[in-house]
Amino acid sequence: MEFFNVDVIRDYGGALLHGLLMTVILTFIVITLSLGLAIPVALCRMSPYRVIRAISSFYVEVIRGTPLLLQLVYIYYVLPSIGLNLSAFFAAILGLTLNYTAYMSEVYRGGILAVPKNQWEAAATIGLSKARTLQRIILPQALRIVTPTLGNYFISLFKDTALASVVTVQELTFTGQIISARSYQYFTIYTVTAILYLSVGYPAALFVRWLEQRTQHGFRSRSV
Amino acid sequence: MIGLVDIRKRFGNHEVLCGISETFATGEVTCIIGPSGSGKSTLLRCINLLEQPTSGEIIIEGEIAYYDIVDGKARLHAEARISKVRRKLGMVFQDFALFPHLTALGNVTEGLIYGLGLEKGEAKAIANHMLARVGLADHAGHYPDELSGGQKQRVAIARSLAMSPKAMLFDEPTSALDPELVGEVLEVMKDLCREGMTMIIVTHEMKFAREIADRVIFIDQGAVVEEGPPVEVLDAPRHERTRNFLKRVMR
Ligand SMILES: Nc1ncnc2c1ncn2[C@@H]1O[C@H](COP(=O)(O)OP(=O)(O)OP(=O)(O)O)[C@@H](O)[C@H]1O
Ligand SMILES: [Mg+2]
C-alpha cells in the first residue's frame, strides 16, 4: 500500500513512542494532583465561611468559563511577563491540573451532597465531630458515588494532554505533527499516532468500565 | 434527667413547636403519640440538637445544654462540648441511618473509637457484646445491605447503646419495618426498659405504648394536649382531640 510507509515507522517509531510516554506521564501526574487537590477545593466551596466560599467559587467559575487551550497559553506565554517563567512541561502540568481540579471539585461536591443527611445526624449522635464525620462517614460514601464520573475525567484527560502541544510539550500529538511535517508522511504518522492513543486509551476505558461496575452495587462482605 | 423549658421551633412562618415544657425522669419510659406533622420528630430532634430550637432551654442532667442565652440570643457551645452532651443521648431513627460502608461491627465501633477515643481492641470487645445483647452476635461481619430491616434497627440500637447513653430517644423505630419484623425490635426495647433505661419513644404502636410506657404524651399541632399514665391517656382520654386521634389509629 502506497499510503502506508513502513520505513517511516522504522525511522520515527522511537520518537512517537517517546511522545506517548510523555502523554502518559502528563496524564498520571495531573490526575494524581487533581484527584487530591479537588477534595479540599470542594470542601472550600461548601465552607461555612463566606470568604473561603467566594474565593473557591471564583476559581472554579473562571476555569469553567474559559477554554483549557487559553488557560495553557496564558500560563506559558502571559505569566512570564509578570516574572513567572515556567518550563513548557511545568506550565502544562500547572494548566491541566488547575483545570481538572476545578471540574473534579464539582464532582466531589456533588458526591458529598448526595450522601443522605441522616449520615451526618447519626454520626453526630455517636459523638463524631464534623471533621471526623466527613473523613470516616461521608467521604467514603461520596467516593463510591463519584468513582465512575472521575474515571471518565481520567479518560478525557488522557486525550486533553494533546493540548499541551500548544505550549511546546512534545507529547504524542505534537511529536506526530513535527515528524509528519518533516517527512510529509501524514497518513502513516497520524495513523500510527491514533493507534498509539488507542492502545492505551482503550484498555483504560475498559478499566474505568470495570471500576464503574464494581461501584454499582452496594457495600457487601465480599465485594467481587 | 432531661428537662425542656418552653421549647419553640419555627420553620419560616410555621411554628412547629409552640412552647413545650416537660421533664423526663431517670428510668422513666415516655411514649409520645400524635398525628402526622404534629411535631413529634422535631421535639425529639431538639433534645439532642439535631434541630436547634428557636427559643427555650434544654437541661440534661441538671445542666443547661448546647447553648447559653445571651441578650435573648442563643450562643452555641463549642463543638466538643455539644458532642459530650449528645453522647449521653442515644438516638434511633425511623430509617435506621446505619453507615452502609461499614459492617455491623464497624457501625458499633465507630463511635467508640472516633467519638470516645477507645482503643480498637477494646471497642471491638464492647461492640461484640452490644451486638450479642440485641441478638446479632453472629452478624457482626454483615454489611447493612445484607441485613433485614429488623436486624438493621437492632444494629442501630446496639450502635447507640455502645456509647453508654444515659437516655435513649426513639423516633418511630418500627415504622419502616415489615409487620413480621416489628416484634424483634420491640423485644429489644422492652429488655432496655427492664434494665431501667430512660427512654423517650415516638411511636404509633399503641399496644406497645400501653405495655411499656410509664407515661404517654399526646401532642397535636406542636403542643401537649394531654399526658399521663397509659391507662388514662390511652384508655380514658379526657380531651376530644385525643379521643379522635385514638379512634383513627386504633381502627
Ligand atoms: N427541616 C424542616 N423544614 C421545614 N419544615 C419542617 C422541617 N422539619 C419538619 N418540618 C415541618 O414541621 C412539622 C412537624 O414535623 P415533624 O416531622 O416533627 O412531625 P411528626 O409529628 O414527627 O410527624 P410524622 O408522624 O409524620 O413523623 C411538619 O409540618 C413538617 O412539614
Ligand atoms: Mg416524625
Short mmCIF file of C-alpha atoms and ligand atoms in Angstrom, two decimals:
data_model
loop_
_atom_site.label_atom_id
_atom_site.label_comp_id
_atom_site.label_asym_id
_atom_site.label_seq_id
_atom_site.Cartn_x
_atom_site.Cartn_y
_atom_site.Cartn_z
CA MET A 1 0.00 0.00 0.00
CA GLU A 2 1.50 3.28 -1.02
CA PHE A 3 -0.18 5.39 1.63
CA PHE A 4 1.26 3.44 4.48
CA ASN A 5 5.03 3.72 4.58
CA VAL A 6 6.65 1.18 6.86
CA ASP A 7 10.08 2.76 6.58
CA VAL A 8 8.76 5.89 8.21
CA ILE A 9 7.80 3.87 11.24
CA ARG A 10 11.31 2.49 11.45
CA ASP A 11 12.74 5.98 11.33
CA TYR A 12 10.27 7.74 13.61
CA GLY A 13 8.67 4.99 15.73
CA GLY A 14 11.02 5.72 18.62
CA ALA A 15 10.09 9.39 18.64
CA LEU A 16 6.39 8.57 18.63
CA LEU A 17 6.78 6.13 21.49
CA HIS A 18 8.64 8.81 23.35
CA GLY A 19 5.73 11.14 22.70
CA LEU A 20 3.33 8.53 24.03
CA LEU A 21 5.44 8.18 27.16
CA MET A 22 5.22 11.94 27.72
CA THR A 23 1.45 11.80 27.26
CA VAL A 24 1.16 9.02 29.83
CA ILE A 25 3.44 10.82 32.29
CA LEU A 26 1.44 14.05 31.96
CA THR A 27 -1.80 12.15 32.48
CA PHE A 28 -0.63 10.41 35.61
CA ILE A 29 0.92 13.44 37.25
CA VAL A 30 -2.12 15.62 36.53
CA ILE A 31 -4.72 13.03 37.55
CA THR A 32 -2.91 12.33 40.82
CA LEU A 33 -2.64 16.01 41.70
CA SER A 34 -6.21 16.81 40.67
CA LEU A 35 -7.78 13.87 42.48
CA GLY A 36 -6.11 15.04 45.68
CA LEU A 37 -6.49 18.81 45.33
CA ALA A 38 -10.11 18.71 44.20
CA ILE A 39 -11.25 17.43 47.61
CA PRO A 40 -10.10 20.49 49.60
CA VAL A 41 -11.44 22.74 46.85
CA ALA A 42 -14.83 21.01 47.09
CA LEU A 43 -14.80 21.48 50.86
CA CYS A 44 -13.92 25.17 50.46
CA ARG A 45 -16.90 25.55 48.15
CA MET A 46 -19.10 24.28 51.00
CA SER A 47 -17.29 26.13 53.77
CA PRO A 48 -19.37 27.97 56.36
CA TYR A 49 -17.05 30.95 55.83
CA ARG A 50 -18.25 33.21 53.07
CA VAL A 51 -14.81 34.47 52.06
CA ILE A 52 -13.48 30.96 51.54
CA ARG A 53 -16.58 30.07 49.56
CA ALA A 54 -16.26 33.17 47.40
CA ILE A 55 -12.60 32.64 46.57
CA SER A 56 -13.00 28.97 45.70
CA SER A 57 -16.14 29.64 43.65
CA PHE A 58 -14.34 32.38 41.76
CA TYR A 59 -11.53 29.98 40.89
CA VAL A 60 -13.91 27.26 39.73
CA GLU A 61 -16.02 29.64 37.66
CA VAL A 62 -13.00 31.24 35.95
CA ILE A 63 -11.71 27.82 34.97
CA ARG A 64 -15.10 26.60 33.80
CA GLY A 65 -15.80 29.78 31.90
CA THR A 66 -12.65 29.82 29.77
CA PRO A 67 -11.20 27.32 27.28
CA LEU A 68 -8.48 24.98 28.51
CA LEU A 69 -6.43 25.92 25.48
CA LEU A 70 -6.46 29.56 26.53
CA GLN A 71 -5.56 28.66 30.11
CA LEU A 72 -2.48 26.80 28.94
CA VAL A 73 -1.42 29.57 26.60
CA TYR A 74 -1.97 32.11 29.35
CA ILE A 75 0.22 30.30 31.82
CA TYR A 76 3.03 29.73 29.34
CA TYR A 77 3.05 32.99 27.41
CA VAL A 78 1.49 35.60 29.70
CA LEU A 79 2.78 34.71 33.16
CA PRO A 80 6.44 35.31 32.15
CA SER A 81 5.57 38.98 31.67
CA ILE A 82 4.92 39.18 35.42
CA GLY A 83 8.14 37.33 36.10
CA LEU A 84 6.77 33.79 36.33
CA ASN A 85 8.80 31.65 33.95
CA LEU A 86 7.74 28.04 33.80
CA SER A 87 9.20 25.36 31.58
CA ALA A 88 6.82 24.02 28.98
CA PHE A 89 6.40 20.81 30.96
CA PHE A 90 5.55 22.56 34.24
CA ALA A 91 3.29 25.04 32.51
CA ALA A 92 1.36 22.11 31.06
CA ILE A 93 1.19 20.36 34.41
CA LEU A 94 0.02 23.53 36.13
CA GLY A 95 -2.57 24.40 33.49
CA LEU A 96 -4.05 20.93 33.22
CA THR A 97 -4.07 20.46 36.99
CA LEU A 98 -5.79 23.79 37.64
CA ASN A 99 -8.38 22.88 35.03
CA TYR A 100 -9.07 19.32 36.12
CA THR A 101 -9.03 20.22 39.80
CA ALA A 102 -11.80 22.74 39.21
CA TYR A 103 -14.00 20.28 37.35
CA MET A 104 -13.31 17.40 39.72
CA SER A 105 -14.05 19.57 42.74
CA GLU A 106 -17.55 19.97 41.35
CA VAL A 107 -17.83 16.21 41.04
CA TYR A 108 -16.72 15.68 44.64
CA ARG A 109 -19.08 18.39 45.82
CA GLY A 110 -21.97 16.66 44.11
CA GLY A 111 -20.90 13.35 45.65
CA ILE A 112 -20.68 14.78 49.16
CA LEU A 113 -24.10 16.41 48.81
CA ALA A 114 -25.54 13.13 47.53
CA VAL A 115 -24.78 11.35 50.82
CA PRO A 116 -28.03 11.36 52.82
CA LYS A 117 -28.32 13.91 55.63
CA ASN A 118 -29.11 11.20 58.12
CA GLN A 119 -25.49 10.03 57.89
CA TRP A 120 -24.33 13.34 59.35
CA GLU A 121 -27.01 13.13 62.01
CA ALA A 122 -26.31 9.55 63.03
CA ALA A 123 -22.59 10.37 63.29
CA ALA A 124 -23.36 13.42 65.44
CA THR A 125 -25.41 11.31 67.86
CA ILE A 126 -22.45 8.99 68.50
CA GLY A 127 -20.12 11.87 69.24
CA LEU A 128 -18.23 12.24 65.97
CA SER A 129 -17.01 15.74 65.18
CA LYS A 130 -17.84 17.32 61.83
CA ALA A 131 -14.32 16.72 60.53
CA ARG A 132 -14.35 13.07 61.67
CA THR A 133 -17.77 12.55 60.14
CA LEU A 134 -16.52 13.87 56.84
CA GLN A 135 -13.43 11.70 56.91
CA ARG A 136 -14.93 8.47 58.23
CA ILE A 137 -18.55 8.53 57.10
CA ILE A 138 -19.22 10.97 54.28
CA LEU A 139 -16.14 10.81 52.04
CA PRO A 140 -16.01 7.01 51.77
CA GLN A 141 -19.60 7.04 50.53
CA ALA A 142 -19.09 10.08 48.31
CA LEU A 143 -16.01 8.50 46.71
CA ARG A 144 -18.03 5.50 45.70
CA ILE A 145 -20.68 7.73 44.17
CA VAL A 146 -18.17 9.75 42.13
CA THR A 147 -15.83 6.98 41.01
CA PRO A 148 -17.48 6.40 37.60
CA THR A 149 -17.50 10.13 36.83
CA LEU A 150 -13.90 10.60 37.90
CA GLY A 151 -12.97 7.62 35.77
CA ASN A 152 -14.38 9.36 32.73
CA TYR A 153 -12.41 12.50 33.58
CA PHE A 154 -9.32 10.33 33.62
CA ILE A 155 -10.02 9.16 30.08
CA SER A 156 -10.71 12.64 28.80
CA LEU A 157 -7.58 13.99 30.48
CA PHE A 158 -5.53 11.38 28.62
CA LYS A 159 -6.76 12.92 25.38
CA ASP A 160 -6.70 16.55 26.61
CA THR A 161 -2.95 16.27 27.22
CA ALA A 162 -2.67 16.76 23.44
CA LEU A 163 -3.41 20.44 24.18
CA ALA A 164 -0.04 20.64 25.94
CA SER A 165 1.40 20.80 22.44
CA VAL A 166 0.40 24.48 22.26
CA VAL A 167 2.94 25.18 24.96
CA THR A 168 5.52 23.07 23.06
CA VAL A 169 5.45 19.96 25.24
CA GLN A 170 6.45 17.12 22.97
CA GLU A 171 3.73 14.72 23.86
CA LEU A 172 2.27 12.31 21.34
CA THR A 173 0.18 14.63 19.18
CA PHE A 174 2.86 17.30 18.92
CA THR A 175 5.50 14.69 18.10
CA GLY A 176 3.23 13.40 15.34
CA GLN A 177 2.82 16.92 13.97
CA ILE A 178 6.55 17.59 13.96
CA ILE A 179 7.63 14.41 12.22
CA SER A 180 4.80 14.32 9.73
CA ALA A 181 5.64 17.87 8.70
CA ARG A 182 9.26 16.86 8.35
CA SER A 183 8.66 13.61 6.45
CA TYR A 184 5.43 14.52 4.59
CA GLN A 185 4.12 11.07 5.61
CA TYR A 186 0.90 12.39 7.09
CA PHE A 187 -1.14 9.26 6.56
CA THR A 188 1.34 6.90 8.18
CA ILE A 189 2.37 9.13 11.05
CA TYR A 190 -1.13 10.20 12.08
CA THR A 191 -2.49 6.69 11.74
CA VAL A 192 0.24 5.35 13.99
CA THR A 193 -0.36 8.22 16.38
CA ALA A 194 -4.04 7.33 16.60
CA ILE A 195 -3.22 3.66 17.12
CA LEU A 196 -0.84 4.58 19.93
CA TYR A 197 -3.56 6.65 21.65
CA LEU A 198 -5.99 3.78 21.31
CA SER A 199 -3.51 1.22 22.59
CA VAL A 200 -3.53 2.99 25.95
CA GLY A 201 -6.92 4.68 25.84
CA TYR A 202 -8.98 1.60 25.08
CA PRO A 203 -7.63 -0.56 27.93
CA ALA A 204 -8.00 2.47 30.19
CA ALA A 205 -11.64 2.79 29.14
CA LEU A 206 -12.18 -0.89 29.89
CA PHE A 207 -10.61 -0.41 33.30
CA VAL A 208 -12.92 2.53 34.01
CA ARG A 209 -15.94 0.48 32.98
CA TRP A 210 -14.83 -2.28 35.32
CA LEU A 211 -14.48 0.24 38.15
CA GLU A 212 -17.93 1.56 37.34
CA GLN A 213 -19.48 -1.88 37.59
CA ARG A 214 -17.67 -2.59 40.83
CA THR A 215 -19.14 0.52 42.40
CA GLN A 216 -22.66 -0.06 41.07
CA HIS A 217 -23.84 -2.45 43.75
CA GLY A 218 -23.83 -1.52 47.44
CA PHE A 219 -21.29 -2.41 50.07
CA ARG A 220 -21.08 -6.12 50.74
CA SER A 221 -18.86 -8.57 52.60
CA ARG A 222 -17.17 -9.95 49.53
CA SER A 223 -17.34 -7.15 47.00
CA VAL A 224 -16.44 -9.30 43.99
CA MET B 1 -32.61 13.74 83.79
CA ILE B 2 -33.95 15.69 80.79
CA GLY B 3 -35.82 18.94 81.10
CA LEU B 4 -37.40 21.03 78.40
CA VAL B 5 -38.34 24.61 79.17
CA ASP B 6 -40.76 26.32 76.83
CA ILE B 7 -39.27 24.85 73.66
CA ARG B 8 -40.42 26.59 70.50
CA LYS B 9 -39.40 25.78 66.98
CA ARG B 10 -40.33 27.69 63.87
CA PHE B 11 -39.59 26.74 60.27
CA GLY B 12 -40.09 30.00 58.40
CA ASN B 13 -43.53 31.22 59.44
CA HIS B 14 -44.70 27.81 60.52
CA GLU B 15 -44.50 27.30 64.27
CA VAL B 16 -43.99 23.56 64.66
CA LEU B 17 -43.43 23.51 68.43
CA CYS B 18 -45.46 26.04 70.36
CA GLY B 19 -43.81 26.10 73.78
CA ILE B 20 -43.28 22.63 75.18
CA SER B 21 -42.16 22.12 78.76
CA GLU B 22 -41.57 18.60 80.02
CA THR B 23 -39.33 16.68 82.35
CA PHE B 24 -38.23 13.12 81.82
CA ALA B 25 -37.10 11.38 84.99
CA THR B 26 -34.26 8.86 85.19
CA GLY B 27 -35.54 5.40 84.35
CA GLU B 28 -38.83 6.72 83.06
CA VAL B 29 -40.24 5.43 79.79
CA THR B 30 -42.27 8.02 77.91
CA CYS B 31 -44.17 7.42 74.70
CA ILE B 32 -45.02 10.39 72.51
CA ILE B 33 -48.01 9.99 70.25
CA GLY B 34 -49.82 12.32 67.92
CA PRO B 35 -50.93 12.87 64.35
CA SER B 36 -48.53 13.18 61.44
CA GLY B 37 -46.94 16.62 61.30
CA SER B 38 -47.73 17.42 64.93
CA GLY B 39 -44.04 17.98 65.73
CA LYS B 40 -43.08 14.72 67.46
CA SER B 41 -39.87 14.19 65.48
CA THR B 42 -38.95 17.83 65.75
CA LEU B 43 -39.34 17.69 69.53
CA LEU B 44 -37.15 14.59 69.78
CA ARG B 45 -34.54 16.14 67.49
CA CYS B 46 -34.43 19.28 69.61
CA ILE B 47 -33.47 17.19 72.63
CA ASN B 48 -30.15 16.22 71.02
CA LEU B 49 -29.82 19.38 68.94
CA LEU B 50 -30.32 17.81 65.54
CA GLU B 51 -32.69 20.75 65.33
CA GLN B 52 -31.91 23.95 67.16
CA PRO B 53 -34.97 25.30 68.96
CA THR B 54 -35.97 28.85 68.07
CA SER B 55 -36.24 29.51 71.78
CA GLY B 56 -36.38 27.64 75.05
CA GLU B 57 -33.90 25.71 77.14
CA ILE B 58 -32.81 22.11 77.27
CA ILE B 59 -31.47 20.76 80.51
CA ILE B 60 -29.57 17.50 80.57
CA GLU B 61 -28.53 16.08 83.94
CA GLY B 62 -29.08 19.38 85.66
CA GLU B 63 -27.03 21.48 83.26
CA ILE B 64 -28.13 23.81 80.51
CA ALA B 65 -27.17 22.03 77.33
CA TYR B 66 -25.88 23.13 73.92
CA TYR B 67 -26.22 26.91 74.16
CA ASP B 68 -26.48 29.82 76.51
CA ILE B 69 -28.96 32.61 76.03
CA VAL B 70 -27.08 35.89 75.92
CA ASP B 71 -29.15 39.05 75.42
CA GLY B 72 -32.03 36.95 74.21
CA LYS B 73 -29.88 35.21 71.59
CA ALA B 74 -28.68 31.63 71.66
CA ARG B 75 -24.91 31.30 71.68
CA LEU B 76 -23.90 27.77 70.78
CA HIS B 77 -21.32 25.95 72.87
CA ALA B 78 -18.14 24.65 71.26
CA GLU B 79 -18.50 21.53 69.14
CA ALA B 80 -16.66 19.28 71.59
CA ARG B 81 -18.87 20.40 74.46
CA ILE B 82 -22.06 19.78 72.46
CA SER B 83 -20.73 16.38 71.46
CA LYS B 84 -20.15 15.43 75.06
CA VAL B 85 -23.77 16.08 75.95
CA ARG B 86 -25.10 14.45 72.80
CA ARG B 87 -23.26 11.25 73.57
CA LYS B 88 -25.40 10.89 76.66
CA LEU B 89 -28.46 10.55 74.43
CA GLY B 90 -28.71 7.57 72.13
CA MET B 91 -30.84 8.14 69.05
CA VAL B 92 -32.62 5.58 66.94
CA PHE B 93 -34.02 6.76 63.62
CA GLN B 94 -37.02 5.56 61.70
CA ASP B 95 -34.85 4.78 58.66
CA PHE B 96 -32.03 3.21 60.75
CA ALA B 97 -29.36 5.59 59.37
CA LEU B 98 -26.72 2.87 59.52
CA PHE B 99 -23.39 3.56 57.83
CA PRO B 100 -23.66 1.44 54.66
CA HIS B 101 -19.91 1.23 54.07
CA LEU B 102 -19.23 -0.32 57.48
CA THR B 103 -20.11 -3.77 58.80
CA ALA B 104 -22.48 -4.20 61.72
CA LEU B 105 -19.42 -4.34 63.96
CA GLY B 106 -17.91 -1.28 62.27
CA ASN B 107 -21.13 0.64 62.78
CA VAL B 108 -20.92 -0.02 66.51
CA THR B 109 -17.17 0.54 66.97
CA GLU B 110 -17.21 3.83 65.02
CA GLY B 111 -18.49 5.95 67.89
CA LEU B 112 -16.37 4.11 70.44
CA ILE B 113 -13.16 4.73 68.51
CA TYR B 114 -13.76 8.13 66.91
CA GLY B 115 -16.26 9.59 69.37
CA LEU B 116 -14.96 8.27 72.70
CA GLY B 117 -11.37 7.60 71.68
CA LEU B 118 -11.17 3.97 72.77
CA GLU B 119 -8.56 1.51 71.52
CA LYS B 120 -9.67 -0.62 68.58
CA GLY B 121 -9.41 -3.87 70.55
CA GLU B 122 -11.44 -2.55 73.44
CA ALA B 123 -14.00 -1.05 71.06
CA LYS B 124 -14.42 -4.38 69.29
CA ALA B 125 -14.96 -6.21 72.56
CA ILE B 126 -17.66 -3.75 73.61
CA ALA B 127 -19.24 -3.79 70.15
CA ASN B 128 -19.42 -7.57 70.06
CA HIS B 129 -21.03 -7.54 73.47
CA MET B 130 -23.59 -4.96 72.29
CA LEU B 131 -24.41 -6.96 69.16
CA ALA B 132 -24.91 -10.03 71.33
CA ARG B 133 -27.21 -8.01 73.55
CA VAL B 134 -29.53 -7.30 70.58
CA GLY B 135 -29.25 -10.89 69.39
CA LEU B 136 -26.90 -10.30 66.46
CA ALA B 137 -23.65 -11.83 67.71
CA ASP B 138 -23.26 -13.86 64.52
CA HIS B 139 -23.97 -10.95 62.16
CA ALA B 140 -21.00 -8.78 63.15
CA GLY B 141 -19.37 -9.08 59.72
CA HIS B 142 -22.50 -8.29 57.72
CA TYR B 143 -22.96 -5.02 55.89
CA PRO B 144 -26.28 -3.18 56.35
CA ASP B 145 -27.31 -4.18 52.81
CA GLU B 146 -27.07 -7.80 53.91
CA LEU B 147 -29.38 -7.41 56.89
CA SER B 148 -33.17 -7.38 57.21
CA GLY B 149 -34.92 -4.22 58.40
CA GLY B 150 -35.36 -5.62 61.89
CA GLN B 151 -31.70 -6.59 62.07
CA LYS B 152 -30.65 -3.17 60.82
CA GLN B 153 -32.67 -1.45 63.51
CA ARG B 154 -31.17 -3.71 66.16
CA VAL B 155 -27.66 -2.82 64.94
CA ALA B 156 -28.67 0.84 65.18
CA ILE B 157 -29.80 0.27 68.76
CA ALA B 158 -26.51 -1.51 69.56
CA ARG B 159 -24.61 1.39 68.00
CA SER B 160 -26.35 3.82 70.37
CA LEU B 161 -26.11 1.59 73.43
CA ALA B 162 -22.37 1.13 72.95
CA MET B 163 -21.87 4.77 73.88
CA SER B 164 -23.37 4.04 77.34
CA PRO B 165 -26.08 6.67 76.95
CA LYS B 166 -28.00 8.00 79.92
CA ALA B 167 -31.19 8.01 77.86
CA MET B 168 -32.38 6.64 74.53
CA LEU B 169 -34.51 8.54 72.03
CA PHE B 170 -36.50 6.55 69.50
CA ASP B 171 -38.23 8.13 66.51
CA GLU B 172 -40.78 5.64 65.20
CA PRO B 173 -38.27 2.81 65.36
CA THR B 174 -40.61 0.27 63.79
CA SER B 175 -42.48 2.35 61.23
CA ALA B 176 -40.22 1.37 58.32
CA LEU B 177 -40.39 -2.35 59.14
CA ASP B 178 -42.45 -5.14 57.63
CA PRO B 179 -45.06 -6.17 60.22
CA GLU B 180 -43.40 -9.52 60.91
CA LEU B 181 -40.12 -7.77 61.86
CA VAL B 182 -41.62 -5.27 64.30
CA GLY B 183 -41.68 -7.74 67.19
CA GLU B 184 -37.94 -8.37 67.37
CA VAL B 185 -37.20 -4.66 67.68
CA LEU B 186 -39.89 -4.10 70.30
CA GLU B 187 -38.47 -7.03 72.29
CA VAL B 188 -35.05 -5.37 72.41
CA MET B 189 -36.70 -2.16 73.60
CA LYS B 190 -38.60 -4.00 76.31
CA ASP B 191 -35.31 -5.50 77.51
CA LEU B 192 -33.90 -2.00 77.77
CA CYS B 193 -36.92 -0.92 79.74
CA ARG B 194 -36.46 -3.80 82.17
CA GLU B 195 -32.83 -2.76 82.64
CA GLY B 196 -34.03 0.66 83.75
CA MET B 197 -33.06 2.73 80.70
CA THR B 198 -34.57 6.18 80.41
CA MET B 199 -36.45 6.17 77.12
CA ILE B 200 -38.42 8.65 75.05
CA ILE B 201 -40.23 6.89 72.26
CA VAL B 202 -42.20 8.41 69.41
CA THR B 203 -44.44 5.60 68.23
CA HIS B 204 -47.65 4.64 66.51
CA GLU B 205 -47.68 1.22 68.22
CA MET B 206 -50.42 1.82 70.76
CA LYS B 207 -50.36 -1.70 72.15
CA PHE B 208 -46.63 -1.42 72.75
CA ALA B 209 -47.03 2.02 74.32
CA ARG B 210 -49.61 0.69 76.74
CA GLU B 211 -47.29 -2.14 77.70
CA ILE B 212 -44.04 -0.26 78.12
CA ALA B 213 -44.79 3.37 78.92
CA ASP B 214 -44.83 4.93 82.36
CA ARG B 215 -46.29 7.99 80.74
CA VAL B 216 -47.88 8.84 77.43
CA ILE B 217 -47.78 12.32 75.94
CA PHE B 218 -50.27 13.24 73.23
CA ILE B 219 -49.07 16.09 71.03
CA ASP B 220 -51.13 17.92 68.45
CA GLN B 221 -50.16 20.97 66.42
CA GLY B 222 -46.96 21.47 68.35
CA ALA B 223 -48.48 21.49 71.81
CA VAL B 224 -49.03 18.90 74.53
CA VAL B 225 -52.76 18.22 74.67
CA GLU B 226 -52.80 15.53 77.31
CA GLU B 227 -50.37 13.39 79.26
CA GLY B 228 -50.40 10.75 81.95
CA PRO B 229 -50.14 7.02 82.51
CA PRO B 230 -51.29 4.88 79.57
CA VAL B 231 -54.43 3.78 81.40
CA GLU B 232 -55.53 7.39 81.48
CA VAL B 233 -54.39 8.78 78.15
CA LEU B 234 -54.97 5.69 76.04
CA ASP B 235 -57.95 4.13 77.78
CA ALA B 236 -59.76 7.11 79.22
CA PRO B 237 -58.66 10.19 77.31
CA ARG B 238 -60.12 13.42 78.62
CA HIS B 239 -59.74 15.50 75.51
CA GLU B 240 -61.81 15.35 72.39
CA ARG B 241 -58.69 15.62 70.17
CA THR B 242 -57.04 12.69 71.91
CA ARG B 243 -60.18 10.59 71.52
CA ASN B 244 -60.44 11.40 67.83
CA PHE B 245 -56.80 10.58 67.24
CA LEU B 246 -57.01 7.28 69.11
CA LYS B 247 -60.18 6.33 67.26
CA ARG B 248 -58.36 6.80 63.98
CA VAL B 249 -55.22 4.84 64.87
CA MET B 250 -56.91 2.02 66.79
CA ARG B 251 -59.05 1.04 63.83
N1 LIG C 1 -36.49 20.96 58.17
C1 LIG C 1 -37.77 21.37 58.06
N2 LIG C 1 -38.08 22.46 57.34
C2 LIG C 1 -39.34 22.90 57.23
N3 LIG C 1 -40.38 22.30 57.84
C3 LIG C 1 -40.16 21.21 58.58
C4 LIG C 1 -38.83 20.68 58.72
N4 LIG C 1 -38.90 19.59 59.51
C5 LIG C 1 -40.20 19.45 59.82
N5 LIG C 1 -40.95 20.41 59.28
C6 LIG C 1 -42.40 20.58 59.44
O1 LIG C 1 -42.70 20.55 60.80
C7 LIG C 1 -43.91 19.88 61.04
C8 LIG C 1 -43.70 18.81 62.09
O2 LIG C 1 -42.84 17.83 61.56
P1 LIG C 1 -42.43 16.55 62.38
O3 LIG C 1 -41.56 15.75 61.50
O4 LIG C 1 -41.87 16.96 63.68
O5 LIG C 1 -43.82 15.84 62.59
P2 LIG C 1 -44.11 14.41 63.19
O6 LIG C 1 -45.06 14.61 64.31
O7 LIG C 1 -42.84 13.72 63.51
O8 LIG C 1 -44.87 13.69 62.00
P3 LIG C 1 -44.80 12.17 61.49
O9 LIG C 1 -45.70 11.38 62.38
O10 LIG C 1 -45.30 12.25 60.10
O11 LIG C 1 -43.36 11.74 61.57
C9 LIG C 1 -44.38 19.36 59.70
O12 LIG C 1 -45.38 20.21 59.23
C10 LIG C 1 -43.17 19.43 58.83
O13 LIG C 1 -43.53 19.69 57.50
MG MG C 2 -41.82 12.04 62.69
#
